Coordinates of C-alpha atoms and ligand atoms in Angstrom, one line a residue:
M1 CA 0.0 0.0 0.0
R2 CA 1.3 3.5 -0.9
L3 CA 0.4 6.2 1.6
S4 CA -0.9 9.4 -0.1
W5 CA 0.5 12.7 1.3
V6 CA -3.0 13.4 2.5
S7 CA -3.4 10.2 4.4
L8 CA 0.2 10.6 5.8
A9 CA -0.7 14.1 7.0
V10 CA -3.9 12.7 8.6
F11 CA -1.8 10.0 10.3
I12 CA 0.8 12.4 11.6
G13 CA -2.0 14.7 12.7
S14 CA -3.7 12.0 14.6
V15 CA -0.5 11.0 16.4
L16 CA 0.1 14.6 17.4
A17 CA -3.5 14.9 18.5
Q18 CA -3.2 11.8 20.6
S19 CA 0.0 13.0 22.2
S20 CA -1.6 16.3 23.1
T21 CA -4.8 14.6 24.4
V22 CA -2.6 12.4 26.6
D23 CA -0.6 15.5 27.8
S24 CA -3.8 17.2 28.8
Y25 CA -5.2 14.1 30.4
I26 CA -2.1 13.7 32.5
S27 CA -2.1 17.3 33.7
T28 CA -5.7 17.0 34.9
E29 CA -5.5 13.4 36.2
S30 CA -2.2 13.7 38.1
P31 CA -3.5 15.9 41.0
I32 CA -6.8 13.9 41.1
A33 CA -4.8 10.6 41.3
K34 CA -2.6 12.0 44.0
A35 CA -5.5 13.3 46.1
G36 CA -7.4 10.0 45.5
L37 CA -4.5 8.0 46.8
L38 CA -3.9 10.2 49.9
A39 CA -7.6 10.1 50.7
N40 CA -7.4 6.4 51.2
I41 CA -4.6 6.5 53.9
G42 CA -5.8 6.3 57.5
G43 CA -5.0 9.4 59.6
A44 CA -5.8 12.4 57.5
G45 CA -7.3 10.5 54.6
S46 CA -10.9 11.7 53.9
K47 CA -12.2 8.4 52.7
A48 CA -10.4 6.2 55.2
A49 CA -12.3 7.2 58.4
G50 CA -11.8 4.4 60.9
A51 CA -8.5 3.2 59.6
G52 CA -5.4 3.6 61.8
A53 CA -2.9 6.2 60.9
G54 CA -0.7 5.0 57.9
V55 CA -3.1 2.1 57.1
V56 CA -3.9 2.0 53.4
I57 CA -7.4 1.0 52.6
A58 CA -7.8 -0.8 49.2
S59 CA -10.9 1.2 48.4
P60 CA -13.6 3.0 50.3
S61 CA -16.1 0.5 48.9
K62 CA -17.8 -1.4 51.7
T63 CA -20.2 -3.4 49.7
N64 CA -20.1 -5.4 46.4
P65 CA -17.2 -5.5 46.7
D66 CA -16.1 -4.9 50.3
Y67 CA -12.5 -3.6 49.9
F68 CA -12.5 -1.7 53.2
F69 CA -9.4 -3.7 54.4
T70 CA -5.7 -3.2 54.2
W71 CA -3.7 -5.6 52.0
T72 CA 0.0 -5.8 52.5
R73 CA 0.6 -6.0 48.7
D74 CA -1.5 -3.1 47.7
S75 CA -0.3 -0.9 50.6
S76 CA 3.4 -1.6 49.8
L77 CA 3.0 -0.9 46.1
V78 CA 1.2 2.3 46.9
F79 CA 3.8 3.4 49.4
K80 CA 6.7 2.5 47.0
A81 CA 5.1 5.0 44.6
V82 CA 4.7 7.6 47.5
I83 CA 8.3 7.1 48.7
D84 CA 9.8 7.3 45.2
S85 CA 7.9 10.6 44.7
F86 CA 9.1 11.9 48.1
V87 CA 12.7 10.9 47.2
R88 CA 12.4 12.7 43.9
G89 CA 11.6 15.8 45.9
D90 CA 8.0 16.1 44.5
D91 CA 6.4 16.8 47.9
D92 CA 8.2 17.0 51.3
T93 CA 5.0 16.7 53.2
L94 CA 4.6 13.1 52.2
R95 CA 7.1 12.2 55.0
T96 CA 4.2 12.3 57.5
Q97 CA 2.4 9.6 55.7
I98 CA 5.5 7.6 55.1
D99 CA 6.4 7.6 58.8
D100 CA 2.9 6.6 59.7
F101 CA 3.0 3.8 57.2
I102 CA 6.1 2.4 58.9
T103 CA 4.5 2.5 62.3
A104 CA 1.3 0.9 60.9
E105 CA 3.2 -2.0 59.1
A106 CA 5.4 -2.7 62.2
T107 CA 2.2 -3.1 64.2
L108 CA 0.5 -5.3 61.6
Q109 CA 3.6 -7.6 61.4
Q110 CA 3.0 -8.5 65.1
V111 CA -0.7 -9.3 64.7
S112 CA -1.4 -13.0 65.1
N113 CA -3.6 -14.1 62.3
P114 CA -4.9 -17.2 60.5
S115 CA -1.5 -17.6 58.7
G116 CA 0.4 -17.7 62.1
T117 CA 2.3 -15.4 64.3
V118 CA 5.1 -13.1 63.3
S119 CA 7.5 -16.0 63.6
T120 CA 5.3 -18.8 62.4
G121 CA 4.2 -17.6 58.9
G122 CA 1.9 -14.8 59.9
L123 CA 3.8 -12.4 57.7
G124 CA 2.2 -14.2 54.7
E125 CA -1.3 -13.1 55.7
P126 CA -2.7 -11.1 52.8
K127 CA -5.1 -8.6 54.5
F128 CA -6.1 -7.2 57.8
N129 CA -9.0 -5.2 59.2
V130 CA -8.3 -1.4 59.1
D131 CA -8.2 -1.2 62.9
F132 CA -5.1 -3.5 63.0
S133 CA -7.1 -6.6 64.0
A134 CA -6.7 -9.8 62.1
F135 CA -9.2 -10.7 59.4
T136 CA -10.3 -14.2 60.3
G137 CA -12.6 -15.1 57.4
A138 CA -11.9 -17.7 54.8
W139 CA -9.3 -16.3 52.2
G140 CA -6.6 -17.3 49.8
R141 CA -3.7 -17.4 52.2
P142 CA -0.8 -17.2 52.5
Q143 CA 0.3 -14.7 49.8
R144 CA 4.1 -14.4 49.8
D145 CA 4.6 -11.3 47.8
G146 CA 3.5 -8.9 50.6
P147 CA 6.6 -9.2 52.8
A148 CA 8.9 -8.7 49.8
L149 CA 7.0 -5.7 48.5
R150 CA 6.9 -4.1 51.9
A151 CA 10.7 -4.6 52.3
T152 CA 11.2 -3.0 48.9
A153 CA 9.2 0.1 49.9
F154 CA 11.0 0.4 53.2
I155 CA 14.4 0.0 51.6
A156 CA 13.6 2.8 49.2
Y157 CA 13.1 5.0 52.2
A158 CA 16.0 3.6 54.1
N159 CA 18.3 4.5 51.2
W160 CA 17.1 8.0 51.2
L161 CA 17.5 8.3 54.9
R162 CA 21.1 7.0 54.7
A163 CA 21.9 9.5 51.9
N164 CA 20.5 12.2 54.1
G165 CA 22.5 11.4 57.3
N166 CA 19.9 9.4 59.2
T167 CA 21.4 6.0 59.3
T168 CA 20.6 5.8 63.0
F169 CA 16.9 5.6 62.2
V170 CA 17.6 3.0 59.5
T171 CA 19.6 0.8 61.8
N172 CA 17.6 1.1 65.0
T173 CA 14.0 1.4 63.7
L174 CA 13.7 0.2 60.1
W175 CA 16.2 -2.7 60.1
P176 CA 14.4 -4.8 62.8
I177 CA 11.1 -4.5 60.8
L178 CA 12.8 -5.2 57.5
K179 CA 14.7 -8.2 58.8
L180 CA 11.4 -9.9 59.7
D181 CA 10.2 -9.6 56.2
L182 CA 13.5 -10.5 54.5
D183 CA 14.0 -13.5 56.7
Y184 CA 10.4 -14.6 55.8
V185 CA 11.3 -14.3 52.1
A186 CA 14.6 -16.1 52.5
S187 CA 12.8 -19.0 54.4
N188 CA 9.6 -19.3 52.3
W189 CA 10.3 -18.4 48.7
N190 CA 10.3 -22.1 47.8
S191 CA 6.8 -22.7 49.2
T192 CA 3.5 -22.3 47.3
G193 CA 1.0 -19.6 48.1
F194 CA -1.7 -17.6 46.4
D195 CA -0.9 -15.3 43.5
L196 CA -1.5 -11.5 43.5
W197 CA -5.0 -11.9 42.3
E198 CA -5.7 -14.2 45.3
E199 CA -7.0 -17.1 43.2
V200 CA -4.2 -19.5 42.2
N201 CA -2.4 -21.5 44.9
S202 CA 1.0 -22.3 43.3
S203 CA 4.2 -20.5 42.6
S204 CA 3.7 -17.2 40.8
F205 CA 6.1 -15.2 38.6
F206 CA 5.3 -11.8 40.2
T207 CA 5.8 -13.2 43.7
T208 CA 9.1 -14.9 42.8
A209 CA 10.4 -11.8 41.0
V210 CA 9.6 -9.4 43.8
Q211 CA 11.1 -11.9 46.3
H212 CA 14.3 -11.9 44.3
R213 CA 14.5 -8.1 44.2
A214 CA 13.8 -7.8 48.0
L215 CA 16.6 -10.2 48.8
R216 CA 19.1 -8.4 46.6
E217 CA 18.4 -5.0 47.9
G218 CA 18.0 -6.3 51.5
S219 CA 21.5 -7.8 51.3
A220 CA 22.9 -4.6 49.9
L221 CA 21.3 -2.6 52.7
A222 CA 22.5 -5.0 55.4
T223 CA 26.0 -4.7 54.1
A224 CA 25.8 -0.9 54.0
I225 CA 24.7 -0.7 57.7
G226 CA 26.9 -3.4 59.0
Q227 CA 24.2 -6.1 59.6
T228 CA 26.5 -8.6 57.9
S229 CA 25.2 -11.8 59.5
V230 CA 22.3 -12.1 57.1
V231 CA 24.3 -11.2 53.9
S232 CA 25.5 -14.6 52.8
N233 CA 22.2 -16.2 53.3
Y234 CA 20.2 -13.5 51.5
N235 CA 22.7 -13.7 48.6
A236 CA 22.5 -17.4 48.4
Q237 CA 18.7 -17.4 48.4
A238 CA 18.6 -14.6 45.9
A239 CA 20.7 -16.7 43.5
N240 CA 18.3 -19.7 44.0
V241 CA 15.3 -17.5 43.4
L242 CA 16.8 -16.0 40.3
C243 CA 17.4 -19.4 39.0
F244 CA 13.9 -20.5 39.7
L245 CA 12.6 -17.3 38.1
Q246 CA 13.9 -18.4 34.7
S247 CA 11.6 -21.5 34.7
Y248 CA 8.5 -19.4 34.1
W249 CA 9.6 -18.4 30.6
N250 CA 7.9 -20.4 27.9
P251 CA 10.3 -20.2 25.0
S252 CA 8.2 -21.8 22.3
A253 CA 5.2 -19.5 22.9
G254 CA 7.3 -16.4 23.7
Y255 CA 5.7 -15.5 27.0
V256 CA 6.1 -15.8 30.7
T257 CA 3.6 -18.3 32.2
A258 CA 2.3 -16.4 35.2
N259 CA 1.7 -19.3 37.6
T260 CA 2.8 -22.8 37.9
G261 CA -0.8 -23.9 38.7
G262 CA -4.2 -22.6 37.9
G263 CA -4.9 -24.4 34.7
R264 CA -5.0 -21.3 32.5
S265 CA -3.1 -20.0 29.5
G266 CA -0.8 -18.2 31.9
K267 CA -1.0 -14.9 29.9
D268 CA -1.4 -12.5 32.8
A269 CA -0.8 -8.9 33.8
N270 CA 1.2 -10.4 36.6
T271 CA 4.1 -10.5 34.2
V272 CA 3.8 -6.9 33.0
L273 CA 3.5 -5.7 36.6
T274 CA 6.7 -7.7 37.3
S275 CA 8.7 -5.8 34.7
I276 CA 7.6 -2.4 36.0
H277 CA 8.0 -3.2 39.7
T278 CA 11.5 -4.8 39.2
F279 CA 12.7 -2.1 36.7
D280 CA 16.3 -1.2 37.3
P281 CA 17.5 1.5 34.9
A282 CA 21.1 0.3 35.5
A283 CA 20.4 -3.2 34.3
G284 CA 19.8 -2.2 30.7
C285 CA 17.7 -4.7 28.7
D286 CA 18.8 -7.6 30.8
A287 CA 16.5 -10.6 30.2
L288 CA 17.6 -12.6 33.3
T289 CA 15.6 -10.1 35.4
F290 CA 12.9 -9.5 32.7
Q291 CA 13.7 -5.8 32.5
P292 CA 11.0 -3.8 30.6
C293 CA 13.1 -3.5 27.4
S294 CA 14.4 -7.1 27.5
D295 CA 13.5 -9.2 24.5
K296 CA 11.6 -11.7 26.7
A297 CA 9.6 -9.0 28.4
L298 CA 8.7 -7.3 25.1
S299 CA 7.7 -10.6 23.5
N300 CA 5.6 -11.4 26.6
L301 CA 4.0 -7.9 26.4
K302 CA 2.8 -8.5 22.9
V303 CA 1.3 -11.9 23.7
Y304 CA -0.4 -10.5 26.8
V305 CA -1.9 -7.5 25.0
D306 CA -3.0 -9.6 22.0
A307 CA -4.9 -11.9 24.4
F308 CA -7.4 -9.1 25.0
R309 CA -8.0 -7.9 21.4
S310 CA -10.9 -10.2 20.6
I311 CA -12.5 -10.8 24.0
Y312 CA -13.7 -7.2 24.9
S313 CA -16.2 -5.6 22.6
I314 CA -14.7 -2.1 23.4
N315 CA -11.6 -3.4 21.5
S316 CA -13.4 -4.3 18.3
G317 CA -12.3 -2.4 15.2
I318 CA -8.9 -1.4 16.7
A319 CA -5.9 -2.1 14.4
S320 CA -3.9 -5.2 15.4
N321 CA -0.9 -3.1 16.3
A322 CA -2.7 -0.4 18.2
A323 CA -3.4 -0.1 21.9
V324 CA -6.4 -1.9 23.4
A325 CA -8.0 -2.2 26.8
T326 CA -6.4 -5.0 28.8
G327 CA -7.3 -6.9 32.0
R328 CA -5.8 -9.3 34.4
Y329 CA -5.9 -12.4 32.3
P330 CA -8.1 -13.5 29.4
E331 CA -10.0 -16.2 31.4
D332 CA -11.0 -13.7 34.1
S333 CA -14.6 -13.8 35.2
Y334 CA -14.5 -11.8 38.4
Q335 CA -17.1 -9.0 38.4
G336 CA -17.8 -10.0 34.9
G337 CA -14.2 -10.2 33.7
N338 CA -13.4 -6.7 32.5
P339 CA -10.4 -4.6 31.7
W340 CA -8.7 -3.0 34.7
Y341 CA -7.3 0.6 34.8
L342 CA -4.1 -0.5 36.5
T343 CA -3.3 -3.3 34.0
T344 CA -4.0 -1.1 31.0
I345 CA -1.7 1.6 32.2
A346 CA 1.0 -0.9 33.3
V347 CA 1.5 -1.7 29.6
A348 CA 2.2 2.0 28.9
E349 CA 4.6 2.1 31.9
Q350 CA 6.6 -0.9 30.7
L351 CA 7.0 0.8 27.3
Y352 CA 8.0 4.2 28.8
D353 CA 10.5 2.3 31.0
A354 CA 11.9 0.7 27.9
L355 CA 12.2 4.0 26.1
I356 CA 14.1 5.5 29.1
V357 CA 16.8 2.8 28.7
W358 CA 17.0 2.8 24.9
N359 CA 17.4 6.6 24.9
A360 CA 20.0 6.4 27.7
Q361 CA 21.9 3.7 26.0
G362 CA 21.6 5.3 22.5
S363 CA 20.6 2.1 20.9
L364 CA 18.2 -0.8 20.9
N365 CA 18.5 -4.4 20.0
V366 CA 16.0 -6.5 18.0
T367 CA 16.5 -10.2 18.6
S368 CA 14.7 -13.3 17.3
T369 CA 12.8 -13.3 20.6
S370 CA 11.6 -9.7 20.3
L371 CA 11.2 -9.6 16.5
A372 CA 7.4 -10.1 16.5
F373 CA 7.0 -7.3 19.0
F374 CA 9.1 -4.8 16.9
Q375 CA 7.5 -5.9 13.6
Q376 CA 4.3 -4.4 14.8
F377 CA 5.9 -1.1 14.3
S378 CA 7.9 -1.8 11.2
S379 CA 7.1 -4.9 9.3
S380 CA 10.5 -4.9 7.5
V381 CA 12.7 -4.7 10.6
T382 CA 15.1 -7.5 11.2
A383 CA 17.2 -8.7 14.1
G384 CA 20.1 -6.4 14.9
T385 CA 21.4 -3.4 16.9
Y386 CA 20.1 0.0 15.9
A387 CA 22.0 3.0 17.1
S388 CA 20.0 6.2 18.0
S389 CA 21.5 7.8 14.9
S390 CA 19.7 5.3 12.6
T391 CA 16.3 5.8 11.0
T392 CA 15.2 2.4 12.3
F393 CA 15.8 3.5 15.9
T394 CA 13.8 6.7 15.3
T395 CA 11.0 4.9 13.5
L396 CA 10.7 2.2 16.2
T397 CA 11.0 4.5 19.3
T398 CA 8.5 7.0 17.8
A399 CA 6.0 4.3 17.1
I400 CA 6.5 2.7 20.5
K401 CA 5.9 6.0 22.2
T402 CA 2.7 6.4 20.2
F403 CA 1.7 2.8 21.1
A404 CA 2.4 3.5 24.8
D405 CA 0.4 6.7 24.7
G406 CA -2.4 4.8 23.1
F407 CA -2.9 2.8 26.4
V408 CA -3.0 6.1 28.3
A409 CA -5.5 7.4 25.8
I410 CA -7.7 4.3 26.5
H411 CA -7.3 4.9 30.2
S412 CA -8.4 8.5 29.6
K413 CA -11.3 7.6 27.4
Y414 CA -12.8 5.4 30.0
T415 CA -12.1 7.5 33.1
P416 CA -15.2 9.4 34.1
S417 CA -15.1 13.2 34.0
N418 CA -14.4 13.6 37.8
G419 CA -11.2 11.6 37.3
G420 CA -12.1 8.9 39.8
L421 CA -10.4 5.6 39.1
A422 CA -12.3 2.4 40.0
E423 CA -10.9 -1.1 39.7
Q424 CA -12.3 -2.1 36.4
Y425 CA -14.1 -0.6 33.4
S426 CA -16.8 -2.4 31.4
K427 CA -15.6 -4.6 28.5
S428 CA -18.8 -3.6 26.6
D429 CA -19.2 0.1 27.2
G430 CA -16.2 1.2 29.2
S431 CA -18.1 2.5 32.2
P432 CA -16.5 2.0 35.6
V433 CA -17.1 -1.3 37.3
S434 CA -16.4 -2.8 40.8
A435 CA -14.7 -1.0 43.6
V436 CA -14.5 2.8 43.3
D437 CA -11.4 4.8 44.1
L438 CA -9.1 1.9 44.1
T439 CA -5.9 3.1 45.8
W440 CA -3.7 0.9 43.5
S441 CA -5.4 2.3 40.4
Y442 CA -4.3 5.8 41.5
A443 CA -0.8 4.7 42.3
A444 CA -0.5 2.9 39.0
A445 CA -1.5 6.0 37.1
L446 CA 1.0 8.1 38.9
T447 CA 3.9 5.8 38.3
A448 CA 3.1 5.5 34.6
F449 CA 2.9 9.2 34.3
A450 CA 6.3 9.6 36.0
A451 CA 7.8 7.0 33.6
R452 CA 6.4 8.9 30.6
D453 CA 8.2 11.9 32.0
G454 CA 11.5 9.9 31.9
K455 CA 11.6 9.4 35.7
A456 CA 12.9 6.0 36.7
S457 CA 13.0 4.6 40.2
P458 CA 16.4 4.1 41.7
S459 CA 18.4 1.0 40.9
W460 CA 18.2 -2.0 43.1
G461 CA 21.1 -4.2 42.1
A462 CA 19.8 -6.0 39.0
A463 CA 22.8 -5.1 36.9
G464 CA 25.3 -7.8 36.0
L465 CA 23.7 -10.7 37.8
T466 CA 24.2 -14.3 36.7
A467 CA 22.0 -17.2 37.7
P468 CA 23.5 -20.5 38.9
S469 CA 23.6 -23.2 36.2
T470 CA 21.5 -25.6 38.3
C471 CA 18.7 -24.4 40.5
S472 CA 18.8 -25.3 44.2
T473 CA 15.6 -25.6 46.3
A474 CA 17.5 -25.0 49.5
S475 CA 15.8 -22.2 51.4
S476 CA 16.8 -21.1 54.8
G477 CA 15.1 -21.3 58.2
S478 CA 12.1 -23.3 59.1
G479 CA 10.4 -25.5 56.6
S480 CA 13.6 -26.0 54.6
S481 CA 16.6 -28.1 54.5
S482 CA 19.5 -25.6 54.4
G483 CA 21.2 -25.6 57.8
T484 CA 18.6 -27.8 59.2
V485 CA 18.0 -31.4 60.1
A486 CA 14.7 -33.2 59.4
V487 CA 13.7 -34.5 62.8
T488 CA 10.9 -37.0 63.0
F489 CA 9.0 -37.0 66.3
N490 CA 7.0 -40.1 67.2
E491 CA 4.8 -40.0 70.3
V492 CA 2.8 -42.9 71.5
A493 CA -0.5 -41.6 72.9
T494 CA -3.9 -43.1 73.2
T495 CA -6.6 -40.6 72.6
T496 CA -10.4 -40.4 72.5
F497 CA -12.2 -39.7 69.2
G498 CA -11.8 -36.1 68.2
E499 CA -8.8 -35.6 70.3
N500 CA -5.4 -34.8 68.6
I501 CA -1.7 -34.6 69.5
Y502 CA 0.3 -31.5 68.8
I503 CA 3.9 -30.4 69.4
T504 CA 5.3 -27.0 70.3
G505 CA 8.7 -25.8 71.5
S506 CA 11.4 -23.3 71.9
V507 CA 12.1 -22.4 68.2
D508 CA 10.2 -20.9 65.3
A509 CA 9.9 -24.2 63.6
L510 CA 8.0 -25.5 66.7
A511 CA 5.8 -22.4 66.9
N512 CA 7.7 -20.8 69.9
W513 CA 5.7 -22.5 72.7
S514 CA 2.4 -21.4 71.2
P515 CA -0.4 -23.9 71.9
D516 CA -2.6 -22.1 69.4
N517 CA 0.0 -22.5 66.6
A518 CA 1.3 -25.9 67.7
L519 CA 1.9 -28.4 64.9
I520 CA -0.5 -31.3 64.6
L521 CA 0.9 -34.8 64.4
S522 CA -0.4 -37.5 62.1
A523 CA -2.2 -40.5 63.5
A524 CA -1.5 -42.6 60.5
N525 CA 0.2 -45.2 62.7
Y526 CA -2.0 -44.8 65.8
P527 CA -1.3 -45.0 68.6
S528 CA 2.0 -43.7 67.4
W529 CA 1.6 -40.0 66.4
S530 CA 4.2 -38.6 64.1
I531 CA 5.6 -35.4 62.5
T532 CA 8.8 -34.4 60.7
V533 CA 10.1 -30.9 61.4
N534 CA 13.2 -29.1 60.1
L535 CA 15.2 -27.9 63.1
P536 CA 18.4 -25.8 63.1
A537 CA 21.4 -28.2 62.8
G538 CA 23.6 -28.3 66.0
S539 CA 21.0 -26.6 68.1
Q540 CA 19.5 -27.6 71.4
V541 CA 15.7 -27.4 71.3
Q542 CA 13.1 -27.8 74.1
Y543 CA 9.6 -29.1 73.3
K544 CA 6.5 -30.8 74.6
F545 CA 3.5 -32.5 73.2
I546 CA 0.0 -31.3 73.9
R547 CA -3.5 -32.7 73.5
K548 CA -6.4 -30.7 72.2
F549 CA -10.0 -31.8 72.6
N550 CA -13.0 -29.6 72.1
G551 CA -10.8 -26.5 72.4
A552 CA -9.2 -27.6 75.7
V553 CA -5.4 -27.9 75.8
T554 CA -3.6 -30.4 78.0
W555 CA 0.2 -30.2 78.3
E556 CA 2.5 -33.1 79.1
S557 CA 3.9 -33.1 82.6
D558 CA 7.2 -31.3 83.3
P559 CA 10.1 -31.0 82.7
N560 CA 10.4 -29.9 79.1
R561 CA 11.8 -32.4 76.7
I562 CA 15.2 -31.6 75.2
I563 CA 16.7 -32.7 71.9
N564 CA 20.2 -32.0 70.7
V565 CA 19.8 -31.7 67.0
P566 CA 22.7 -33.4 65.0
S567 CA 25.1 -30.9 63.6
T568 CA 25.1 -32.2 60.0
A569 CA 22.7 -30.1 57.9
G570 CA 20.6 -32.1 55.6
S571 CA 20.7 -35.2 57.8
T572 CA 17.7 -36.8 59.5
S573 CA 17.0 -37.9 63.0
T574 CA 14.2 -39.6 64.9
E575 CA 13.0 -39.0 68.5
N576 CA 10.7 -41.6 70.1
D577 CA 8.6 -40.5 73.1
T578 CA 5.6 -41.7 75.0
W579 CA 2.9 -39.4 76.4
R580 CA 3.4 -38.4 80.0
Ligands
NAG601 C1 15.3 10.4 61.0 O1 14.1 10.0 60.3 C2 13.0 9.7 61.2 C3 11.9 9.2 60.4 O2 11.5 10.1 59.4 C4 12.7 11.0 62.0 O3 11.7 10.8 62.9 C5 13.9 11.5 62.7 O4 13.6 12.8 63.3 C6 15.1 11.6 61.8 N1 16.3 12.0 62.5 C7 17.1 13.0 62.2 C8 18.3 13.2 63.1 O5 16.9 13.7 61.2
NAG602 C1 11.4 -24.8 44.5 O1 12.6 -24.6 43.8 C2 12.8 -25.6 42.8 C3 14.2 -25.3 42.1 O2 14.2 -24.0 41.5 C4 11.7 -25.6 41.8 O3 11.9 -26.6 40.8 C5 10.4 -25.7 42.5 O4 9.3 -25.6 41.6 C6 10.2 -24.7 43.6 N1 9.0 -24.8 44.3 C7 8.3 -23.8 44.8 C8 7.0 -24.1 45.4 O5 8.7 -22.7 44.7
NAG603 C1 -2.0 -24.7 48.5 O1 -1.1 -25.7 47.9 C2 -0.3 -26.4 48.8 C3 0.6 -27.3 48.0 O2 0.0 -28.0 47.0 C4 -1.2 -27.2 49.8 O3 -0.4 -27.9 50.7 C5 -2.1 -26.2 50.5 O4 -3.0 -26.9 51.3 C6 -2.9 -25.4 49.5 N1 -3.6 -24.4 50.3 C7 -4.9 -24.1 50.1 C8 -5.5 -23.1 51.0 O5 -5.6 -24.7 49.3
NAG604 C1 22.5 -4.9 22.7 O1 23.2 -6.1 22.7 C2 24.6 -5.9 23.0 C3 25.3 -7.3 22.7 O2 24.6 -8.3 23.4 C4 24.7 -5.5 24.4 O3 26.1 -5.3 24.8 C5 24.0 -4.2 24.6 O4 24.0 -3.8 25.9 C6 22.5 -4.3 24.1 N1 21.9 -3.0 24.2 C7 20.6 -2.9 24.6 C8 20.1 -1.5 24.6 O5 20.0 -3.8 25.0
NAG605 C1 12.0 -45.2 66.9 O1 10.9 -46.1 66.7 C2 11.0 -46.7 65.4 C3 9.7 -47.5 65.2 O2 9.4 -48.2 66.4 C4 12.2 -47.6 65.3 O3 12.3 -48.1 64.1 C5 13.5 -46.7 65.6 O4 14.6 -47.4 65.6 C6 13.3 -45.9 66.8 N1 14.4 -44.9 66.9 C7 15.1 -44.5 68.0 C8 16.1 -43.5 67.8 O5 14.8 -45.0 69.1

């Protein structure tokens, strides 16, 4: 097809018109999004009445759906955006909210909840009531991205404090809180949990990637402030996690499979959110960490976006290389299964991040993996390196900027005139759906706008990493085999029907003397009850068995039992006892 001068002029005109529409949308929407975000933070937030200071509500919506709770994931992503903005010098008054957030999260860490206590898995609890009490209803728990994301938000603030002469606060106040989350990640990354959408119980790309990031920057911070005892463990686990992260890539189909379970295509905004929340401008287009401009992340982005072209009627008639409305995953049926504001604008953010790196590096690479992505913008492009002085670089980056702006234009088109951002917008007519004023929707708009402005979050240590050639499953602490011995406890005890035998003791792995969180034994070989627990190699551990019947707890008689755990990590040991 030969383009006439008139149609070319119309095309250029429409690109310029879109760009100025997006500029004007951003200038009106930015203050609305910022105010909307702050309104949802307990303390001064006008829509968060009843929430503790620094507690982020997911949305003021209290019915259909009821989101008047605080999720660790949402809160941490929101505060990472707030902290990055504060660190950039956008608004010094944000420090009040940041300090309140730290106090609130430190309190929530200590709240015993259905996932456990602070030392027995409770950090994996996904959400709490806004008054700091535990949410005890049925839920998809645990979710293991929360502690990692919270650590990342805290570390961003810690790095600013250190750079501004306040290492004392980092070491004395932030580090003890951070260490709980980082130790949790180091100990639990190799266990399953629910994904960020709270539906699939398996391993999840987003969770694994943010865990990797938290361990890397946690290790760097620990080194910087002299907390060296954790460093080798965090580094070792980070290497294991990075190795595992590679396994989500599906080379033949050219995308990242979002979850190891779930029985879906695996095409999921999870993966796009991963690229933007683990963006490190110093890492270039590194594919090992799925950087936004890496060939794998770009190939994945195309597959993800294309998955929504034919399933939403508001996308019909849109050219196959133009922006469309996108949702969480194509199989989604929640609240009707619609596009989401935060997922649509995440596509734009990934592309703006990519443009930041290409412009900084003065070149871009097209590889066989990313070829299909780039051919959307120039059908004749071939694999190769294109310097910024080349026409190909200009053609591609200009078209990609236009493509990215297209996602913001869709976001703008379906945002109501008051600028309020709900969770979703209807796949058939674009009107807002589900929870109103979703805090995460506001944060996602603000971070995408900043990326369009060329503002990248600080680096976190993704540059120059290598992954081990074989992946190790060894994770540290309880529930793992590194530095531990698998001790099997057998206890002979006769019980009445409905009565069970539990164990608790002096270490995390035995629930720290908590009868509520004591570990239940198996009666498969009744009257011998049995359980295998990983205990720290070479340690001396005290323990007792308890009986529970109709809520009543009976302890064994004194004294406490004692086991000297063998010193060879990875070995096994058996302890035979009889109820007394
Ligand atoms: C260090 O930062 C904390 C948290 O914002 C603040 O309360 C404290 O006053 C700061 N200390 C100094 C010496 O600036
Ligand atoms: C644990 O790590 C191994 C090695 O990377 C991996 O094969 C396995 O799927 C992981 N399991 C979970 C639940 O993360
Ligand atoms: C999640 O999956 C794990 C491993 O398959 C399983 O042990 C656990 O019971 C599951 N949790 C829930 C709540 O279904
Ligand atoms: C392009 O590829 C070369 C060779 O692999 C690499 O050194 C360079 O950093 C890459 N540039 C970008 C922008 O990805
Ligand atoms: C514990 O009991 C089992 C089964 O009766 C037996 O095979 C094993 O040798 C015993 N181990 C110790 C250390 O007493």
